[in-house]
Coordinates of C-alpha atoms in Angstrom, one line a residue:
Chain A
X1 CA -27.1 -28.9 36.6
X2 CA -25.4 -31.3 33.8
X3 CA -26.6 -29.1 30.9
X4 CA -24.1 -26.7 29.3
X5 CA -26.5 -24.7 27.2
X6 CA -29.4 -22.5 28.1
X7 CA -30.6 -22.5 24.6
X8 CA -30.1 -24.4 21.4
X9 CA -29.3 -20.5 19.5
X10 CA -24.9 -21.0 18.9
X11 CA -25.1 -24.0 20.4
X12 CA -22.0 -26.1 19.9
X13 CA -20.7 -29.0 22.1
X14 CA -23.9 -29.8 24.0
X15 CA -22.6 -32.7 26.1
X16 CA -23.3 -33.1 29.9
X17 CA -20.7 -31.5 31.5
X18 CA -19.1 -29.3 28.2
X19 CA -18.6 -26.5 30.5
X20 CA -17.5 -28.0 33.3
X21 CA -14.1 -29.5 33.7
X22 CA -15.2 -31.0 36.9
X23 CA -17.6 -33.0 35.6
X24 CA -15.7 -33.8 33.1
X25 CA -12.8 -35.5 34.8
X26 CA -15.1 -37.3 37.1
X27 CA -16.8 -38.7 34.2
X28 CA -13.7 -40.1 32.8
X29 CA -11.8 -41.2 35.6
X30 CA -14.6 -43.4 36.3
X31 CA -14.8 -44.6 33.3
X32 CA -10.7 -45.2 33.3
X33 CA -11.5 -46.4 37.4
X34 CA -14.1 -49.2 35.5
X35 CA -11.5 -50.6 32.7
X36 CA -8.8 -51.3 35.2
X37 CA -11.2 -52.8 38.2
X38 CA -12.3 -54.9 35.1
X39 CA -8.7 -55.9 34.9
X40 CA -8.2 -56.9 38.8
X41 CA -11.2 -58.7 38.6
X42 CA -10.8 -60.9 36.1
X43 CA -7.2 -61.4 37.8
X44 CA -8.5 -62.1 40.6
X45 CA -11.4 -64.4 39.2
X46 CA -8.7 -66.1 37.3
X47 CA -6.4 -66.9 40.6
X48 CA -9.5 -67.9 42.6
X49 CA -10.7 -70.6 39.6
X50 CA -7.2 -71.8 39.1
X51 CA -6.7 -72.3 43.0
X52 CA -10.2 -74.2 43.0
X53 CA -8.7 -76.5 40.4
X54 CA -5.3 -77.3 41.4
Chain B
X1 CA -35.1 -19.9 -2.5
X2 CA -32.1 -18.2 -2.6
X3 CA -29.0 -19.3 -3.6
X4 CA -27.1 -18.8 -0.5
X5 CA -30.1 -21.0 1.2
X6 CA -29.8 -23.4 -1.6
X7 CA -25.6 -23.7 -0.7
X8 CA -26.3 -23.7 2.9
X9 CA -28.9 -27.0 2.4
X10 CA -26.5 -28.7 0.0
X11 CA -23.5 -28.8 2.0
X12 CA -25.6 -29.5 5.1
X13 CA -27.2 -32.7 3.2
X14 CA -23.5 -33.4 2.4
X15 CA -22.5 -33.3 5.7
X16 CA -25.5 -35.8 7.1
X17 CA -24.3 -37.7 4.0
X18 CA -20.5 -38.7 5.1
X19 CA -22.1 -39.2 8.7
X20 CA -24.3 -41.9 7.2
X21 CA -21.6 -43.4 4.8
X22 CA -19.9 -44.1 8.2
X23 CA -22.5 -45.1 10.4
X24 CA -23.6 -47.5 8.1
X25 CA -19.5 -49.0 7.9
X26 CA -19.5 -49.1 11.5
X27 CA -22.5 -51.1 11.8
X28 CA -21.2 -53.5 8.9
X29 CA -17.9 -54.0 10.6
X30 CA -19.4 -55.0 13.8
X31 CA -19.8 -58.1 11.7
X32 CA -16.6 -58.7 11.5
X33 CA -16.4 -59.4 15.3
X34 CA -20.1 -61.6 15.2
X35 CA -17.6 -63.9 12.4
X36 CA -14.7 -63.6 14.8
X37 CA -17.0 -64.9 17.4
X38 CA -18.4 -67.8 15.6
X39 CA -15.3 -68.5 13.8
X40 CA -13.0 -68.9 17.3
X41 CA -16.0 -70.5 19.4
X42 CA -16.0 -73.4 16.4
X43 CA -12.0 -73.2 16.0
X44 CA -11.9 -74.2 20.1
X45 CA -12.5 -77.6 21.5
X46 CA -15.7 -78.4 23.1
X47 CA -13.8 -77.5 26.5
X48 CA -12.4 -73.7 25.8
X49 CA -16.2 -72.7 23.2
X50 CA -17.8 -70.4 25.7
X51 CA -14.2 -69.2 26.8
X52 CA -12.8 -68.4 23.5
X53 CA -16.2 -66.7 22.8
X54 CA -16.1 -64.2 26.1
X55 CA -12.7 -63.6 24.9
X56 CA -14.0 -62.2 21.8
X57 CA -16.7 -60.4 23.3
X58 CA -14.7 -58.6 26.0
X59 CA -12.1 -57.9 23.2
X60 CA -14.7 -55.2 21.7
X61 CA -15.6 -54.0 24.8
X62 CA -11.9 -53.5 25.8
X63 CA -10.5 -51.7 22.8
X64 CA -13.3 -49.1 22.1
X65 CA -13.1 -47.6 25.8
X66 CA -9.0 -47.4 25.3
X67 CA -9.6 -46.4 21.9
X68 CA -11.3 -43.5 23.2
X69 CA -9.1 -42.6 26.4
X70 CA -5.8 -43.1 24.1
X71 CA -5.7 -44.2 20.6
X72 CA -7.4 -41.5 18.8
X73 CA -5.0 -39.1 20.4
X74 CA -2.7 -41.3 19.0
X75 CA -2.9 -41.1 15.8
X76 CA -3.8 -37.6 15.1
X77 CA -0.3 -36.5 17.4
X78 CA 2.1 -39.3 16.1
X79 CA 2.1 -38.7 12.1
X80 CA 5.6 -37.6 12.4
X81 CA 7.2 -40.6 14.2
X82 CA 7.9 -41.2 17.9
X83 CA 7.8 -37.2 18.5
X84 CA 3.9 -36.0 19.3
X85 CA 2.5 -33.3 17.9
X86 CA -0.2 -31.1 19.1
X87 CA -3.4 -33.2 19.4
X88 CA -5.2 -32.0 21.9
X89 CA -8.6 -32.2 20.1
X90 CA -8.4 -35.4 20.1
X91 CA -7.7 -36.3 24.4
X92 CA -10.8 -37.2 26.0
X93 CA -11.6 -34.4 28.1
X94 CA -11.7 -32.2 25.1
X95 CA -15.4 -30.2 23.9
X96 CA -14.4 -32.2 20.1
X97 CA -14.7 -35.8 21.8
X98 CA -18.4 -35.9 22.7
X99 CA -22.1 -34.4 21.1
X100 CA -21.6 -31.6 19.7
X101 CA -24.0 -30.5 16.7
X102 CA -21.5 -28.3 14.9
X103 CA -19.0 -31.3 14.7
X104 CA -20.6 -33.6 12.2
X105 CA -17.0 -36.1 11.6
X106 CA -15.3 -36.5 14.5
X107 CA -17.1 -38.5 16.1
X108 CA -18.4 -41.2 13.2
X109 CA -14.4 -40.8 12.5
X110 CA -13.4 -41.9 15.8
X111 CA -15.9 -44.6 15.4
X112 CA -14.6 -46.5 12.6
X113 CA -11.1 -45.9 13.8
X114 CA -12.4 -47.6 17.0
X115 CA -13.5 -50.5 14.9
X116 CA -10.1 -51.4 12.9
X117 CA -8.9 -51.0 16.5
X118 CA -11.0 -54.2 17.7
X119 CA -10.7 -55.8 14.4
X120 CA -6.5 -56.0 14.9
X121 CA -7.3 -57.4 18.5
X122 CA -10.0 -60.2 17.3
X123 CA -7.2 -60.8 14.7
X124 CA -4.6 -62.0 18.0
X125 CA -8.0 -63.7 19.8
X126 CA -8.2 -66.2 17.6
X127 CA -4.1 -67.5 17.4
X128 CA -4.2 -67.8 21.1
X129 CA -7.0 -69.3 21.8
X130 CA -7.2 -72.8 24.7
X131 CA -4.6 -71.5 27.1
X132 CA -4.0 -67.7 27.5
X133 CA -5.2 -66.0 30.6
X134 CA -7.8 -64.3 29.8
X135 CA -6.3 -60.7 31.8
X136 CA -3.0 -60.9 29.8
X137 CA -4.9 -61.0 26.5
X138 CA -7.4 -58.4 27.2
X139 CA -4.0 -55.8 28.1
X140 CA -1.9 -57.4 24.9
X141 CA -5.5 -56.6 23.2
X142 CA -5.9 -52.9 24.6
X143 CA -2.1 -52.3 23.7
X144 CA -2.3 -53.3 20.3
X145 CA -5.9 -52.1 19.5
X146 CA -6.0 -48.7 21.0
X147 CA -1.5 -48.2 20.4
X148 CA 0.3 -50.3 18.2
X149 CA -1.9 -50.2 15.4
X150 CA -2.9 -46.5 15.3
X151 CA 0.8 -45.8 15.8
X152 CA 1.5 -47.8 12.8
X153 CA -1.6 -45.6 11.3
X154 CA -0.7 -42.3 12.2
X155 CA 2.6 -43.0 10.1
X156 CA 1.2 -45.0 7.1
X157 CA -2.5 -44.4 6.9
X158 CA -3.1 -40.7 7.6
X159 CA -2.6 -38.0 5.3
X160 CA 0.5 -36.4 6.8
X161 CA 2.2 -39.3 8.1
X162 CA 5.5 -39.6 7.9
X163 CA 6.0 -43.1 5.7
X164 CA 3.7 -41.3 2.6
X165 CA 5.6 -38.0 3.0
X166 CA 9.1 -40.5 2.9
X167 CA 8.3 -43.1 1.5
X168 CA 5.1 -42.7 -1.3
X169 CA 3.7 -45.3 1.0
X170 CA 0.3 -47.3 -0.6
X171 CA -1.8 -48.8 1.5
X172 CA -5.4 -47.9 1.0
X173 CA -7.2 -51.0 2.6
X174 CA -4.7 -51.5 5.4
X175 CA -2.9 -54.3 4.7
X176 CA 0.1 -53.4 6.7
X177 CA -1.1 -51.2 9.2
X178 CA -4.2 -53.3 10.2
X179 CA -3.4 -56.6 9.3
X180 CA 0.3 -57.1 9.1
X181 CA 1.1 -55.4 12.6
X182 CA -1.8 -57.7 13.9
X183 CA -0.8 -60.5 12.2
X184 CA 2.8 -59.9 13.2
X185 CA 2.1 -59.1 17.1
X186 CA 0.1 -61.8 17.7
X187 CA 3.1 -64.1 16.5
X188 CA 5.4 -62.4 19.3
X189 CA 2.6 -63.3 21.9
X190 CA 2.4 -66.9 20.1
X191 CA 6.3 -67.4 21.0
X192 CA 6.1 -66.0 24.3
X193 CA 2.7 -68.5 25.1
X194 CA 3.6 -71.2 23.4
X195 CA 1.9 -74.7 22.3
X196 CA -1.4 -75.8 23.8
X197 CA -0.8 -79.0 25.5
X198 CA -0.6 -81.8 22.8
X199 CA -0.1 -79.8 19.9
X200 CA 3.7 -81.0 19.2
X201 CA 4.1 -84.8 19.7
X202 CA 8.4 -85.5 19.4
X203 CA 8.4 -81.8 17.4
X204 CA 6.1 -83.0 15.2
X205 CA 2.3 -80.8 15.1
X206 CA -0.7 -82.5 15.7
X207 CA -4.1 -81.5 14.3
X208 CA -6.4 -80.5 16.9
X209 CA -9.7 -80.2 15.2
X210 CA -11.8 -77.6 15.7
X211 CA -15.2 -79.1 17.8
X212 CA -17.5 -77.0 15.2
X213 CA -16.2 -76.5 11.7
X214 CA -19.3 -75.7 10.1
X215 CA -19.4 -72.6 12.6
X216 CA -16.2 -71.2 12.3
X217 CA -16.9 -71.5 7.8
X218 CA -19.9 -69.1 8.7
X219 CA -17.8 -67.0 11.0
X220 CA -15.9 -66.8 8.1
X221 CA -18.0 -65.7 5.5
X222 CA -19.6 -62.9 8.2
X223 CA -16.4 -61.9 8.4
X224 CA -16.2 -61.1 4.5
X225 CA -19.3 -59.4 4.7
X226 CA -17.6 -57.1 7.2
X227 CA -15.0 -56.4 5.2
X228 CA -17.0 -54.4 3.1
X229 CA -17.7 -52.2 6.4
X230 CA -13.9 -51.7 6.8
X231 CA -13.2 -51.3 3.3
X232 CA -15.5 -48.6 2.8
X233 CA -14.3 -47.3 6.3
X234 CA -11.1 -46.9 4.2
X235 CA -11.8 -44.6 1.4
X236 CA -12.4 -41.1 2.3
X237 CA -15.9 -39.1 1.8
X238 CA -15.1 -35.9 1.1
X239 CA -17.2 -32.4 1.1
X240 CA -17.6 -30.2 -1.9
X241 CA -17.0 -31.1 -4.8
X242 CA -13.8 -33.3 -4.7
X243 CA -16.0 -36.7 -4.4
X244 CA -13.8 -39.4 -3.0
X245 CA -10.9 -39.7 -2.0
X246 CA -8.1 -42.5 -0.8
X247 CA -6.5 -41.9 2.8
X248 CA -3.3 -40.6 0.7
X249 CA -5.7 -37.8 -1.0
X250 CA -5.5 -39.1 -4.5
X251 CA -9.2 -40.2 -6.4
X252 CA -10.9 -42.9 -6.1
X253 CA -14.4 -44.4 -5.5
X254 CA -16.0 -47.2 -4.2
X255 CA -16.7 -48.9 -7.6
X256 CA -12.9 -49.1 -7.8
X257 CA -13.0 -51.0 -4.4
X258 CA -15.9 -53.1 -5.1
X259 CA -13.9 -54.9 -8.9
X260 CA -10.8 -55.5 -6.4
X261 CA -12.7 -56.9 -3.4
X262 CA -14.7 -59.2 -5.3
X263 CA -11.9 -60.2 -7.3
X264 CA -9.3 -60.7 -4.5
X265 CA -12.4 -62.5 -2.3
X266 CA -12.7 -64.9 -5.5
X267 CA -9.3 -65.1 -6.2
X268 CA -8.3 -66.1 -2.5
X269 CA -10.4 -68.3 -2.0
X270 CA -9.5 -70.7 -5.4
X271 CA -6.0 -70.2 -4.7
X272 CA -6.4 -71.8 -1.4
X273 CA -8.2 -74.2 -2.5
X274 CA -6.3 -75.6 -5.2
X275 CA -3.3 -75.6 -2.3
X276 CA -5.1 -77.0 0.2
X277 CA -8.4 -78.8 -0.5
X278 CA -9.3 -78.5 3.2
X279 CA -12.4 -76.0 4.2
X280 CA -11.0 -74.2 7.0
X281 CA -8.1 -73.1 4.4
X282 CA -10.4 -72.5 1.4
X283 CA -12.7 -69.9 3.4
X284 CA -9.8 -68.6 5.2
X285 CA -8.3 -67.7 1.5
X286 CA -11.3 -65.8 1.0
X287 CA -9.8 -63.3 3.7
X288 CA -6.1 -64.4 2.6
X289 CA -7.2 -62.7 -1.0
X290 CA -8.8 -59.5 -0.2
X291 CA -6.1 -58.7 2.4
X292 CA -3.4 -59.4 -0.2
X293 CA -5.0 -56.8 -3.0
X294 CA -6.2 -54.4 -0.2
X295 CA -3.6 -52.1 -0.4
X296 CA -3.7 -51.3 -4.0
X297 CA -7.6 -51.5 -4.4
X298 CA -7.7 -48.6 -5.9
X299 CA -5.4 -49.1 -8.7
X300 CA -5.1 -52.6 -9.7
X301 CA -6.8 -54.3 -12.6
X302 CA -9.0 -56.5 -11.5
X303 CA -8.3 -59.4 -13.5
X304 CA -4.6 -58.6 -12.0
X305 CA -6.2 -58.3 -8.2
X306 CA -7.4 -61.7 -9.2
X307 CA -4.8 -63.6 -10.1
X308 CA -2.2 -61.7 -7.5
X309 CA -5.3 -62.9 -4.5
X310 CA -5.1 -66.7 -5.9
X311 CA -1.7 -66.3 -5.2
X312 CA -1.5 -65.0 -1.7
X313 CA -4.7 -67.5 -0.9
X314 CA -2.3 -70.5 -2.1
X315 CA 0.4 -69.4 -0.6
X316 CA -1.4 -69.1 2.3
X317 CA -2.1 -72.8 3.8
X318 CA 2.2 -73.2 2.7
X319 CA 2.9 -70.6 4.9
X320 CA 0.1 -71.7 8.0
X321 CA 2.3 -75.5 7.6
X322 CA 5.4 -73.7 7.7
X323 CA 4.7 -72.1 10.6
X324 CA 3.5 -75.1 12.4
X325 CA 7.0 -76.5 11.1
X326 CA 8.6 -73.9 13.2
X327 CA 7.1 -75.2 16.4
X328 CA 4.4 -72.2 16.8
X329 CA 0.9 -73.4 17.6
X330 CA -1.2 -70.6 16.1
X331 CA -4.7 -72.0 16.3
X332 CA -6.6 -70.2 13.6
X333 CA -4.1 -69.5 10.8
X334 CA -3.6 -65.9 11.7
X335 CA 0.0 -65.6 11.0
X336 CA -0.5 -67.1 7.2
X337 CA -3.6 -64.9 6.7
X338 CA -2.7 -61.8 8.4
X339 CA 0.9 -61.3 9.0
X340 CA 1.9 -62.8 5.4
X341 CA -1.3 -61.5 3.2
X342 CA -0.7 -58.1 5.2
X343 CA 3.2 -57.4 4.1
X344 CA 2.7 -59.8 1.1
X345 CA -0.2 -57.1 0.1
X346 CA 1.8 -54.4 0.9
X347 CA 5.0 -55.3 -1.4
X348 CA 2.7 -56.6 -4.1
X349 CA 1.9 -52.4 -4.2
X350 CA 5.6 -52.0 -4.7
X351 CA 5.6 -54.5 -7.3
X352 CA 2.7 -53.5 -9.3
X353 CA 2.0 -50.2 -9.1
X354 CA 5.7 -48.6 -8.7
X355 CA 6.0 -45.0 -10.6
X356 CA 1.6 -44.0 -9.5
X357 CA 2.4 -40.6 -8.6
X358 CA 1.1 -39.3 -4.9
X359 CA -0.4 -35.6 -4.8
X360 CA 1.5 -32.8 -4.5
X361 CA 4.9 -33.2 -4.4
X362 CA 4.2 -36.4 -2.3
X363 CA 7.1 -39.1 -3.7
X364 CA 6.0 -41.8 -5.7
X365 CA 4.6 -45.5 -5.2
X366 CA 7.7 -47.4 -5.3
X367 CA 9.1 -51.0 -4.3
X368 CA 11.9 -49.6 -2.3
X369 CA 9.3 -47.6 -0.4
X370 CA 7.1 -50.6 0.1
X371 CA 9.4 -52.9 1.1
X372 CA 10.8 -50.6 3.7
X373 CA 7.5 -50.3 5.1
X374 CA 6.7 -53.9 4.9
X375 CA 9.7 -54.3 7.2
X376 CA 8.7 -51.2 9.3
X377 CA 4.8 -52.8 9.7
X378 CA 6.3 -56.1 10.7
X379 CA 8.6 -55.1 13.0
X380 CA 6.1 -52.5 14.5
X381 CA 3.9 -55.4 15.3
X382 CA 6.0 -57.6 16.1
X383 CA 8.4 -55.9 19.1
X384 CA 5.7 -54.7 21.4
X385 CA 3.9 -58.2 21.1
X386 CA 6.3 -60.3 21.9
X387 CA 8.0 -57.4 24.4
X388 CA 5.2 -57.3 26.5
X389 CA 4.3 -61.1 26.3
X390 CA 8.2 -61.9 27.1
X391 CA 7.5 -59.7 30.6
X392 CA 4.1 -61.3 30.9
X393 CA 5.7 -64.7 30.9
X394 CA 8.2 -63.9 33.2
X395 CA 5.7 -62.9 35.9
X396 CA 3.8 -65.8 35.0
X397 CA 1.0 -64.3 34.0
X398 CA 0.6 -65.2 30.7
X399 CA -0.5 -68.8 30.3
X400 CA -3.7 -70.4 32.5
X401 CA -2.0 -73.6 34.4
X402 CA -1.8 -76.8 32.8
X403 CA -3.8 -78.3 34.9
X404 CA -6.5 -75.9 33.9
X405 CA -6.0 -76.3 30.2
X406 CA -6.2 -79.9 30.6
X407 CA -9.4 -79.8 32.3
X408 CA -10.5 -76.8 29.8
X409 CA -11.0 -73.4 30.7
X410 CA -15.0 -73.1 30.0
X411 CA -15.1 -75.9 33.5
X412 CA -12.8 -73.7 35.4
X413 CA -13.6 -70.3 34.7
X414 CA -17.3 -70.1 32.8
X415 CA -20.3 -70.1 35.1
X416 CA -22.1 -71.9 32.0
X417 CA -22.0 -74.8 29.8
X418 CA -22.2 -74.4 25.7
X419 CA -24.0 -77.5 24.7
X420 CA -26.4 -78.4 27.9
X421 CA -28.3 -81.1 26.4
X422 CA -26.4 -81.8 23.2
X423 CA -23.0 -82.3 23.5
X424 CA -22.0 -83.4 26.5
X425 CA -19.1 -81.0 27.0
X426 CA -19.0 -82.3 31.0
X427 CA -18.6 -86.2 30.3
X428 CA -16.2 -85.5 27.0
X429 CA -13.9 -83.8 29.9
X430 CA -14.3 -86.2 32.0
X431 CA -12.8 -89.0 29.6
X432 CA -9.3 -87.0 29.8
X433 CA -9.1 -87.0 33.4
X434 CA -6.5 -88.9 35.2
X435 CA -7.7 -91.2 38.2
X436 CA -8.8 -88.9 41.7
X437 CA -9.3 -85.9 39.0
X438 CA -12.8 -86.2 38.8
X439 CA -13.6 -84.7 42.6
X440 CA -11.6 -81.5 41.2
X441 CA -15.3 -81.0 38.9
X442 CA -17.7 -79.4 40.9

């Protein structure tokens, strides 16, 4: 279960994983893992282009 | 109804209001990058158009991730200098950075933020455009969209930051800690990356032409319209009844922006104009003139933000042929409209509005102050971009081969061709091989 909340009464941060700090860090170190594989692929796109063309 | 319901309603209506205000400037300045994009893939040749434009696109995509992983924890724990204060709100993993229905500014605050972030990194996209490596410039862009410029932020454009509470510092439409860092980072890149091949013939600069002028005028001109996105981004919605604010807590309101913007957007644009006769200058000044009244928006006469706007706009083009004069190939004018309209705005401030009290016992505008910080914005800028670009270089990872850029970058790296049945971007390559090159085209 994602939800933080059993009810919308008091409800404050209602995000998936608000009360988990599991989830949480999962959620963002993938999201961290994404932005740098982006990096070493477009690296790696790069060298394989540029090694195509030489 | 009773009163206390009546209260209740009001300052909830309020509340949905400043969410709105800066919804709606969010969308806006997501026009800013739809002009950056048509303006850079018009500024390339036919060879680098589809490059420069992924360049632009990824740019956005880049800088709002970092934005939220670092730079709004920047700026709310650096308002005293180098030393960080307790932020911890703002890190990623806290219950304030996500949905929550009690927390009706945060996020729509870290939005905007986001977006000045990528509008400092479209700002270096387009002066290095035709032969950086597409991985070096989207780090240089993370570092100074999501770092450098909210560091420069948290000290000159938040309301406890250390260069008001020292120095009175004025600079309500950012033209020091948006556009002068930009302007002065992407300069250290541009000395790092140097010329694109054929730019200097015997030390002498060449004009490369842009392959679609007419595009990169409309880019322009979205870009304006943007502007008015990140200007209102700039002035602060307040609740209850103290209306609007500046960034620096004294009054204001947007009429006061809306005189200055039109008169500096006027004002720029004639004054490069009359300097420069040539298109790409004269809607370039349009930027060159608002960016050059932006930090006193608030406060100047507008006849005053006119005629101060013409200036910086013809100025300007002087400036864009002096730095071609000192051997640096920046492709789009960035350096003439950012890094000189941004610190030229900035001491214009000092000039012109010295003695404007702060609040509180805040010291006053003054030309000592704003010169200091005109130094402090350009320096900020200007160290990390060429720092980084210096180490970049050295590991040779900086710069595409020359090979490449001489065959152009959209063949070598861009699954697609911009002009299919038009102009035939293939054959114009083709021309500039040398003998045996052609079997390198696949």
């Amino acid at each position: 279960m994602s939800s933080p909340i059993t009810t919308w009464e008091g409800a404050s941060a209602v995000f998936t994983f608000a009360d988990s700090p599991m989830g949480i860090a999962i959620s963002l170190a993938a999201a961290v893992g994404i932005y740098l594989y982006l990096n070493l692929s477009i690296m790696k796109h790069e060298k394989d282009s540029f090694d195509k063309h030489k | 109804m009773s009163v206390e319901t009546l209260q209740s309603t009001f300052e909830m209506h309020q509340s949905m209001n400043v969410e709105v205000f800066y919804w709606w400037c969010t969308a806006i300045m997501f026009m800013i990058h739809a002009g950056f994009l048509a303006y850079e893939i018009g500024a390339s040749r036919v060879k680098n158009a589809l490059t420069s434009g992924m360049k632009n696109i990824l740019t956005l995509s880049v800088i709002i991730p970092t934005f939220y992983f670092f730079g709004w924890w920047i700026y709310n724990a650096f308002p005293n200098g180098l030393i960080p204060t307790d932020a911890s709100a703002a890190l990623p993993w806290s219950l304030s950075m996500g949905p929550d229905v009690k927390d009706m500014g945060t996020g729509i605050f870290f939005a905007a933020f986001a977006l000045f972030g990528a509008t400092t990194g479209s700002i270096l996209s387009g002066a290095v455009i035709e032969r950086i490596r597409l991985s070096a410039f989207l780090i240089l862009a993370a570092v100074l969209g999501s770092a450098v410029w909210i560091l420069a932020g948290a000290w000159g454009w938040h309301p406890d930051g250390w260069m008001l509470k020292d120095l009175g510092y004025h600079d309500v439409g950012a033209s020091g800690v948006v556009h002068a860092v930009a302007g002065f980072f992407a300069l250290g890149v541009l000395m790092n990356l140097g010329a694109r091949v054929g730019k200097f013939k015997d030390g002498v600069a060449m004009y490369i032409p842009p392959h679609n002028l007419p595009m990169s005028l409309i880019g322009l001109m979205m870009i304006i319209v943007g502007f008015f996105g990140f200007l209102g981004g700039c002035i602060i919605f307040n609740g209850g009844d103290t209306g609007w604010t500046t960034i620096y807590g004294n009054p204001t309101n947007l009429s006061a922006f809306a005189f200055n913007t039109l008169m500096g957007f006027a004002g720029g644009v004639l004054g490069a104009y009359m300097t420069s006769r040539e298109p790409f200058w004269t809607m370039s000044g349009g930027l060159g003139g608002i960016i050059s009244v932006a930090a006193g928006l608030d406060l100047y006469y507008p006849g005053l933000a006119f005629v101060l706007a013409a200036s910086g706009g013809a100025l300007m083009p002087m400036i864009g042929r002096l730095v071609d004069k000192l051997g640096v190939d920046d492709a789009v004018g960035a350096i003439a409209v950012h890094a000189f309209c941004g610190v030229y705005g900035v001491v214009l401030v000092g000039v012109f509005c010295a003695g404007y009290p702060n609040v509180g016992d805040l010291p006053p505008i003054s030309l000592s102050g704003q010169l200091t910080a005109a130094v402090i914005m350009a320096l900020t800028g200007f160290i990390p971009g060429w720092g980084i670009s210096f180490v970049m270089k050295k590991m040779n990872a900086l710069r595409v081969p020359p090979e490449v850029e001489v065959l152009g970058l959209d063949l070598v790296e861009i699954p697609a061709k911009p002009y299919p049945e038009t102009v035939p971007a293939y054959a114009v390559v083709e021309n500039t091989l040398q003998p045996g090159q052609e079997k390198q085209l696949v």
